[in-house]
Every structure is written in structure tokens, then in C-alpha cells.
């Protein structure tokens, strides 16, 4: 049976997943095959650059791409601030003493462990795919425009992915900061954070007096005012952060954590509260949606299976509650559907010749019915002129410079994404 002409992308993607899983089965073979695979993929992409015909479309997508990337970085910064803040505000004692929420998804997976054959359970437990795998799958998808597997422009696809990711991370930060939920791993905060053990002064006044006393809560509802007298609240360490000192109220640093506020954010990681919804699952779903729309085929079904496997592992390993994964799945799907104006598989303004053809289609059909050859030639000439004008927007010199800069920048992003997210 002959494979489809664009089947190479799916084969390359699944080969990458399989080779990377060798780190658990045979580290020696993994250390040999993974560099070889990445070198082969990089060389294949570079070789295709001279014959790529859609650089004008890529050039038009460059500004939306950069704008989307900056917007995403800003949203990630806000998310990191929020992650540290919700972990710090109640103090380490709250994290130690607050029980995890009951999660029926966890119960279901534990029950399956008793019912399913042992090999199936081991497959469900296996760390087949993680965050960096989904990011790499999208990188491969975007680069496949060079091979004609995906509709150009690749930068347009990247802009849509990052813009959707930014909106998703922003909504996520607003959501988990609204109501603080206990972690499914109660030991997490003590092992990763050095925030004070006692709550922030806001929590001392507005939360602690009414946290467990039923009568106090009932009286609070009647008077609708924080009535408890807590005396002098316990203060926090105040670092010298200059114009950023206002962040100390949210980040609650200690003297042992160093002088930099940005250093605290780099340590935040995924946080140690339950962060509704799952950021890992958002990345996975957006990658699967992009793969399904841009490429399709049997490999898309495999990517969705990997998404589901990743979701059950998030719950099984208690990185998230079931609700976090479920919400991330439908939020990711809905957000991707809403951002088709940036890039779509459908014909849009990026292909001016086709747009021009659609405009004159009816006149062209009428001219052919009338056997008016001169009119047909005139209309076809309009398409050629339109296409020529599009190609002449940039000089050959700047076009070559743009090609080189785009490839170098894209490969740099690939390396950074791989190295910075390889630990999940």
C-alpha cells in the first residue's frame, strides 16, 4: 500500500516520540539516536529553504508572529507572578495541614489498576509524552510548510498558536488566582518554596478568623464585614527591589532567597496549589488542534491519543485534579476555534492570486461561454499582474535576508524550547 505524499510528517513525529522514549528503556541508544534524528530533521529543513515559494506570505506574517510572541511572554510573566502569589499568600502551614480535594477521577484510575491487565496498567503509567514533546510536535508541524505538508505561511500558524496560548494562559492565571485550591500533593510547597509559614496579613484579617469556625462564618454572613479583632498582624520581610518593591506583597520573599524578584519567578515552576486549569494540558490540546486542522490524517488520531494519555497521567501522578484536565481540554478546543482569523487552512488573504481569481471567477466563466478569447486573456493577465505586484513588494536582497533570519530564529526557538522544557 502506497503512503500519502505528505505522510512523512506523521512518520517523523512518531519517530521522534519513539526515539525520545528510549531514554527510559536504553539511555545509551537514546544518546546516539536522538542527536542523529534532530540533525537529520534540521538538515532536511535547511535543504528545502531555497525551493520554498511562499516567502512573501511569511513576510506578511512576521509582524503578527512577533506581536503574538511578545503578548505570550507578557502573559507567561503574569502567570508566573500569580503562581508564586497563590502559593505564598496562605503560608506553608496551610499547605501542610490542608487535605487534598476528593477526586473521582483518581478513584477511577486506582480502580482500573485492579481490573486491567498489568501490561495495560504499565502502559498507562509510562511517561511516554510530556510538555516538551507537544511543543516539539508543533515545531515540526510549523516547519513542515517547507515540504508542502501544511498550508503556508508557517509564521502565521505559529502566530495563531502563540496568540491562542497567551489567551489560554491569561485566562488560566485569572481563574486559579480567583479561588485558592489545595494541592493534590500536600508536601509540594514545603519541598519547593521558602515562603513564611504563617499567612499574609490580608489572609490573617479576611480568611484565618473565619476558616473553620462555623459560628464565625455564620456571623460574617450576617454582618458582611470582617469583624474579628486579630490585633497586630505579623509582617513579612521587605526586600530592596526599587520600583518593583510592590511585588513583595504578592511574592512574599524571604531573606534566604536572594535579592532578585525575577529569580523567585524562575523557581515558581508549576506552583504548589491546584492551578485550575492544567497548563500542560492546554499546550497538549492546542498542539492536537493545530495538528488536526493543518495536517489531519491518521497521525492526528495518534496525537489525540497521546493527549488523553497525558491527561490520565496528570491525574494519576497527582499533578492535577481531574477537573483541571477536563476544563483545559474544552477551553483549548474553544480558544483554537476562535482564533482562525490569524491562520486557517481555508483560503484567506495570504494567497492574493486565489483571492483575485475568486473575484473575477464569474466574469471569466461568462467570457468563456461567449467564446471571447481576448476577454479571457485580459482577465488572466489581471491575475498575473496582481501576483507580480505581490512579489515585487520586497527586493531580492531583503527577501534573502528575511529567509536566513527566519530559519536561524526558528531553529533557535526550537533549541530553546527543547532545552528549557525537557524537564516538563
XYZ file of C-alpha atoms in Angstrom:
424
model
C 0.000 0.000 0.000
C 1.396 3.383 -1.030
C 1.647 6.062 1.678
C 0.200 9.521 1.012
C 2.634 12.109 -0.358
C 2.629 14.098 2.887
C 2.872 11.103 5.234
C 6.481 11.979 6.081
C 5.463 14.463 8.771
C 3.473 11.877 10.703
C 6.284 9.329 10.417
C 8.849 11.891 11.598
C 6.688 12.928 14.550
C 6.057 9.399 15.778
C 9.742 8.547 15.246
C 10.679 11.479 17.479
C 8.311 10.269 20.232
C 9.653 6.704 19.981
C 13.320 7.725 19.971
C 12.860 10.047 22.937
C 11.136 7.298 24.935
C 14.353 5.303 24.628
C 15.717 7.464 27.466
C 13.705 5.189 29.792
C 14.461 1.906 28.010
C 18.033 2.313 26.770
C 19.812 5.598 27.649
C 22.800 4.570 25.538
C 20.769 4.204 22.340
C 18.839 7.339 23.186
C 22.054 9.366 23.429
C 23.050 8.099 19.973
C 19.774 8.236 18.082
C 18.284 11.485 19.343
C 21.111 13.795 18.121
C 21.146 11.903 14.818
C 17.389 12.354 14.369
C 17.478 16.069 15.173
C 20.439 16.606 12.859
C 18.616 14.799 10.054
C 15.445 16.856 10.549
C 17.363 20.145 10.712
C 19.326 19.363 7.551
C 16.162 18.341 5.725
C 14.555 21.680 6.638
C 17.585 23.735 5.600
C 17.868 21.919 2.252
C 14.254 22.806 1.445
C 14.686 26.532 2.099
C 15.920 27.543 -1.412
C 12.942 25.890 -3.135
C 10.292 27.280 -0.763
C 7.928 29.580 -2.707
C 5.888 31.322 -0.024
C 8.333 33.800 1.484
C 6.101 36.757 0.641
C 3.328 35.200 2.754
C 5.842 34.530 5.530
C 6.977 38.160 5.365
C 3.410 39.395 5.800
C 3.015 37.137 8.837
C 6.233 38.269 10.519
C 4.704 41.198 12.417
C 1.704 39.180 13.750
C 4.166 36.447 14.725
C 6.410 38.802 16.720
C 3.414 40.562 18.282
C 1.920 37.203 19.331
C 5.223 36.099 20.820
C 5.576 39.289 22.886
C 1.968 39.002 24.054
C 2.564 35.392 25.069
C 5.713 36.304 27.025
C 3.791 39.039 28.867
C 1.013 36.564 29.753
C 3.563 33.989 30.933
C 5.148 36.630 33.187
C 1.753 37.455 34.701
C 1.081 33.749 35.158
C 4.412 33.241 36.949
C 3.602 36.125 39.305
C 0.201 34.601 40.019
C 1.635 31.113 40.610
C 4.034 32.373 43.269
C 1.367 34.620 44.825
C -1.303 31.943 45.343
C 1.304 29.591 46.821
C 2.665 32.228 49.213
C -0.446 34.042 50.421
C -1.658 31.382 52.889
C 1.776 30.251 54.097
C 3.429 26.846 54.281
C 1.472 25.710 57.350
C -1.775 25.849 55.349
C -0.241 23.712 52.604
C 0.961 21.110 55.118
C -2.297 20.870 57.010
C -4.926 21.127 54.249
C -6.098 17.810 52.836
C -6.389 17.328 49.045
C -9.830 17.570 47.487
C -11.750 14.339 46.760
C -11.239 13.475 43.095
C -13.395 10.799 41.497
C -11.004 10.641 38.553
C -8.225 9.470 40.875
C -10.548 6.846 42.361
C -11.469 5.638 38.879
C -7.832 5.201 37.823
C -6.999 3.324 41.040
C -9.961 1.033 40.378
C -8.740 0.429 36.813
C -5.359 -0.634 38.210
C -7.158 -3.511 39.933
C -9.244 -4.525 36.911
C -6.974 -4.108 33.873
C -4.152 -6.481 32.893
C -0.773 -5.496 34.321
C 0.789 -4.657 30.900
C -2.043 -2.186 30.155
C -1.586 -0.535 33.545
C 2.154 -0.194 32.906
C 1.432 1.483 29.562
C -0.905 3.939 31.295
C 1.796 4.667 33.877
C 4.575 5.054 31.308
C 5.985 8.537 30.758
C 5.545 8.365 27.012
C 4.984 12.059 26.363
C 5.459 15.329 28.231
C 5.224 19.071 27.757
C 8.349 19.403 25.630
C 7.146 16.641 23.303
C 3.968 18.538 22.460
C 5.968 21.720 21.849
C 8.321 19.833 19.550
C 5.393 18.289 17.670
C 4.105 21.769 16.937
C 7.573 22.940 15.850
C 7.716 20.065 13.403
C 4.233 20.938 12.166
C 5.208 24.570 11.548
C 8.442 23.612 9.752
C 6.565 21.196 7.517
C 5.404 24.134 5.373
C 8.824 23.795 3.747
C 7.753 20.376 2.469
C 4.233 21.353 1.463
C 2.665 19.189 4.176
C 0.962 22.197 5.794
C -0.536 25.317 4.246
C 1.751 28.360 4.297
C 2.626 30.612 5.990
C 4.342 28.770 8.835
C 4.777 32.026 10.743
C 1.024 32.559 10.509
C 0.431 29.146 12.052
C 2.984 29.979 14.751
C 1.328 33.339 15.426
C -2.061 31.667 15.894
C -0.567 29.038 18.218
C 1.205 31.602 20.425
C -1.713 34.041 20.490
C -4.106 31.248 21.480
C -1.614 30.026 24.067
C -1.302 33.543 25.501
C -5.077 33.940 25.847
C -5.302 30.493 27.446
C -2.530 31.197 29.960
C -4.011 34.580 30.833
C -7.456 33.075 31.467
C -5.814 30.296 33.460
C -3.955 32.724 35.728
C -7.114 34.746 36.349
C -9.015 31.515 37.129
C -6.637 29.900 39.630
C -5.926 33.206 41.374
C -9.649 33.737 41.960
C -10.128 30.769 44.311
C -7.159 29.103 46.006
C -7.416 25.305 45.940
C -5.209 22.855 47.880
C -2.671 20.803 46.006
C -3.155 17.102 45.350
C 0.433 16.825 46.680
C 0.408 18.356 50.193
C 4.214 18.118 50.569
C 4.919 20.083 47.395
C 5.094 23.625 48.837
C 7.382 22.678 51.738
C 9.860 20.991 49.415
C 9.976 23.730 46.761
C 9.201 27.088 48.378
C 10.677 29.090 51.262
C 7.721 31.378 51.891
C 6.735 32.115 55.513
C 4.744 29.508 57.402
C 2.076 31.971 58.511
C -0.476 33.630 56.188
C -0.110 37.057 54.604
C -1.618 39.943 56.577
C -4.578 40.073 54.171
C -5.311 36.398 54.845
C -4.760 36.968 58.567
C -7.584 39.511 58.570
C -10.017 38.267 55.946
C -9.571 34.470 55.922
C -7.953 32.915 59.013
C -10.558 34.009 61.650
C -13.381 32.533 59.570
C -11.688 29.498 58.026
C -13.094 26.727 60.227
C -15.409 28.199 62.887
C -18.989 27.638 61.743
C -20.367 30.303 64.066
C -17.800 32.830 62.851
C -18.730 32.155 59.237
C -22.442 32.472 60.027
C -21.904 35.801 61.800
C -19.729 37.021 58.921
C -22.582 36.338 56.505
C -24.987 38.313 58.670
C -22.830 41.423 59.167
C -20.971 41.189 55.813
C -17.878 42.724 57.406
C -14.548 41.416 58.731
C -15.377 41.850 62.408
C -12.700 39.729 64.138
C -10.007 41.618 66.060
C -6.691 39.987 65.143
C -4.526 42.551 66.918
C -1.181 43.375 65.332
C -0.697 41.348 62.168
C 2.583 39.545 61.554
C 4.622 41.369 58.914
C 6.837 39.995 56.146
C 10.419 40.581 55.062
C 10.672 43.637 52.789
C 13.457 43.401 50.178
C 15.007 46.330 48.338
C 13.647 45.870 44.829
C 13.444 49.527 43.880
C 10.471 50.294 41.664
C 9.400 46.618 41.836
C 9.132 46.571 45.642
C 5.340 46.490 45.397
C 5.677 42.869 44.254
C 6.852 41.795 47.708
C 3.244 41.838 48.941
C 2.384 39.230 46.310
C 5.580 37.154 46.188
C 6.376 37.144 49.961
C 10.147 36.594 49.610
C 12.443 35.557 52.458
C 15.983 36.827 53.085
C 17.483 33.468 52.039
C 16.002 33.564 48.538
C 18.347 36.174 47.101
C 17.998 39.816 46.042
C 16.193 39.347 42.705
C 12.406 39.267 42.257
C 12.853 37.653 38.863
C 14.831 34.825 40.462
C 11.773 33.967 42.545
C 9.648 33.631 39.415
C 12.107 31.224 37.809
C 11.708 28.979 40.852
C 7.911 29.062 40.681
C 7.615 26.272 38.119
C 4.130 24.835 38.149
C 3.327 26.089 41.616
C 2.126 24.081 44.597
C -1.576 24.835 44.648
C -4.058 23.225 42.367
C -3.900 25.531 39.363
C -7.222 25.332 37.544
C -6.888 24.548 34.672
C -3.829 22.483 33.638
C -1.240 24.419 31.646
C 0.358 21.194 30.389
C -2.968 20.007 29.041
C -3.609 23.368 27.385
C -0.340 23.014 25.441
C -1.231 19.430 24.516
C -4.733 20.296 23.300
C -3.602 23.304 21.253
C -0.934 21.157 19.610
C -3.516 18.483 18.801
C -5.951 21.067 17.423
C -3.254 22.630 15.244
C -2.186 19.198 14.023
C -5.752 18.169 13.243
C -6.618 21.329 11.294
C -3.328 21.837 9.493
C -2.350 18.245 8.736
C -5.083 15.759 9.637
C -4.677 12.104 8.808
C -4.024 9.079 10.982
C -1.241 10.839 12.886
C -3.778 13.341 14.227
C -5.653 10.489 15.907
C -2.373 9.346 17.451
C -1.681 12.854 18.765
C -5.126 12.925 20.410
C -4.447 9.521 21.980
C -1.244 10.990 23.412
C -3.269 13.926 24.768
C -5.612 11.533 26.578
C -2.659 9.511 27.884
C -1.063 12.688 29.187
C -4.334 13.726 30.866
C -4.723 10.486 32.800
C -1.078 10.676 33.865
C -1.586 14.216 35.200
C -4.391 12.849 37.392
C -2.678 9.534 38.201
C 0.512 11.268 39.397
C -1.493 13.949 41.232
C -0.079 16.901 39.351
C -3.681 17.999 38.792
C -7.233 17.083 39.697
C -9.467 15.611 37.003
C -11.413 18.865 36.669
C -8.220 20.705 35.681
C -7.626 18.394 32.723
C -11.252 18.327 31.606
C -11.538 22.124 31.653
C -8.200 22.502 29.834
C -9.426 20.234 27.027
C -12.592 22.128 26.208
C -11.036 25.553 26.812
C -8.196 24.689 24.429
C -10.607 23.469 21.753
C -12.841 26.546 22.020
C -9.927 29.003 22.028
C -8.392 27.407 18.935
C -11.721 27.624 17.114
C -11.969 31.333 17.974
C -8.553 32.338 16.558
C -8.958 31.180 12.966
C -8.708 34.811 11.814
C -4.917 34.656 12.330
C -4.250 31.484 10.315
C -6.577 28.951 8.809
C -6.398 26.049 6.446
C -9.088 27.822 4.432
C -8.042 30.276 1.731
C -7.593 33.740 3.219
C -5.903 36.984 2.317
C -2.469 35.368 2.329
C -2.969 33.997 -1.202
C -3.702 37.057 -3.292
C -3.783 35.272 -6.618
C -6.541 32.941 -5.470
C -8.456 35.826 -3.937
C -8.147 37.718 -7.217
C -9.319 34.653 -9.122
C -12.387 34.343 -6.869
C -13.265 37.968 -7.606
C -13.158 37.573 -11.394
C -14.403 33.990 -11.498
C -17.901 34.872 -12.665
C -16.606 37.225 -15.388
C -14.139 34.578 -16.549
C -16.894 31.965 -16.857
C -19.096 34.375 -18.796
C -16.256 35.283 -21.170
C -15.567 31.598 -21.856
C -19.269 30.997 -22.562
C -19.212 33.896 -25.021
C -16.070 32.480 -26.645
C -14.443 35.884 -26.023
C -10.773 34.798 -26.042
C -9.484 38.367 -25.752
C -11.546 38.930 -22.618
C -10.285 35.673 -21.090
C -6.689 36.724 -21.746
C -7.318 40.140 -20.224
C -8.759 38.639 -17.047
C -5.924 36.130 -16.701
C -3.462 38.967 -17.181
C -5.020 40.746 -14.203
C -4.176 37.720 -12.035
C -0.564 37.710 -13.311
C -0.199 41.439 -12.650
C -1.607 41.048 -9.142
C 0.791 38.210 -8.416
C 3.728 40.166 -9.826
C 2.879 43.175 -7.667
C 2.809 40.923 -4.618
C 6.236 39.511 -5.447
C 7.751 42.938 -6.033
C 6.916 44.237 -2.575
C 10.369 43.337 -1.277
C 13.652 43.339 -3.116
C 15.589 40.141 -3.682
C 18.254 41.274 -1.223
C 15.843 41.790 1.646
C 13.976 38.620 0.771
C 17.149 36.553 1.148
C 17.978 38.293 4.419
C 14.494 37.565 5.704
C 14.796 33.899 4.735
C 18.067 33.484 6.622
C 16.824 35.379 9.669
C 13.606 33.361 9.785
C 15.351 29.992 9.627
C 18.006 30.944 12.210
C 15.384 32.399 14.540
C 13.080 29.399 14.181
C 15.879 26.891 14.825
C 16.946 28.920 17.884
C 13.383 28.792 19.223
C 13.373 25.019 18.700
C 16.611 24.584 20.673
C 15.429 26.880 23.491
C 12.031 25.194 23.724
C 13.669 21.784 23.864
C 16.266 22.667 26.489
C 14.011 24.781 28.727
C 11.067 22.346 28.819
C 12.832 18.983 28.670
C 12.223 18.504 32.421
C 8.460 19.005 31.959
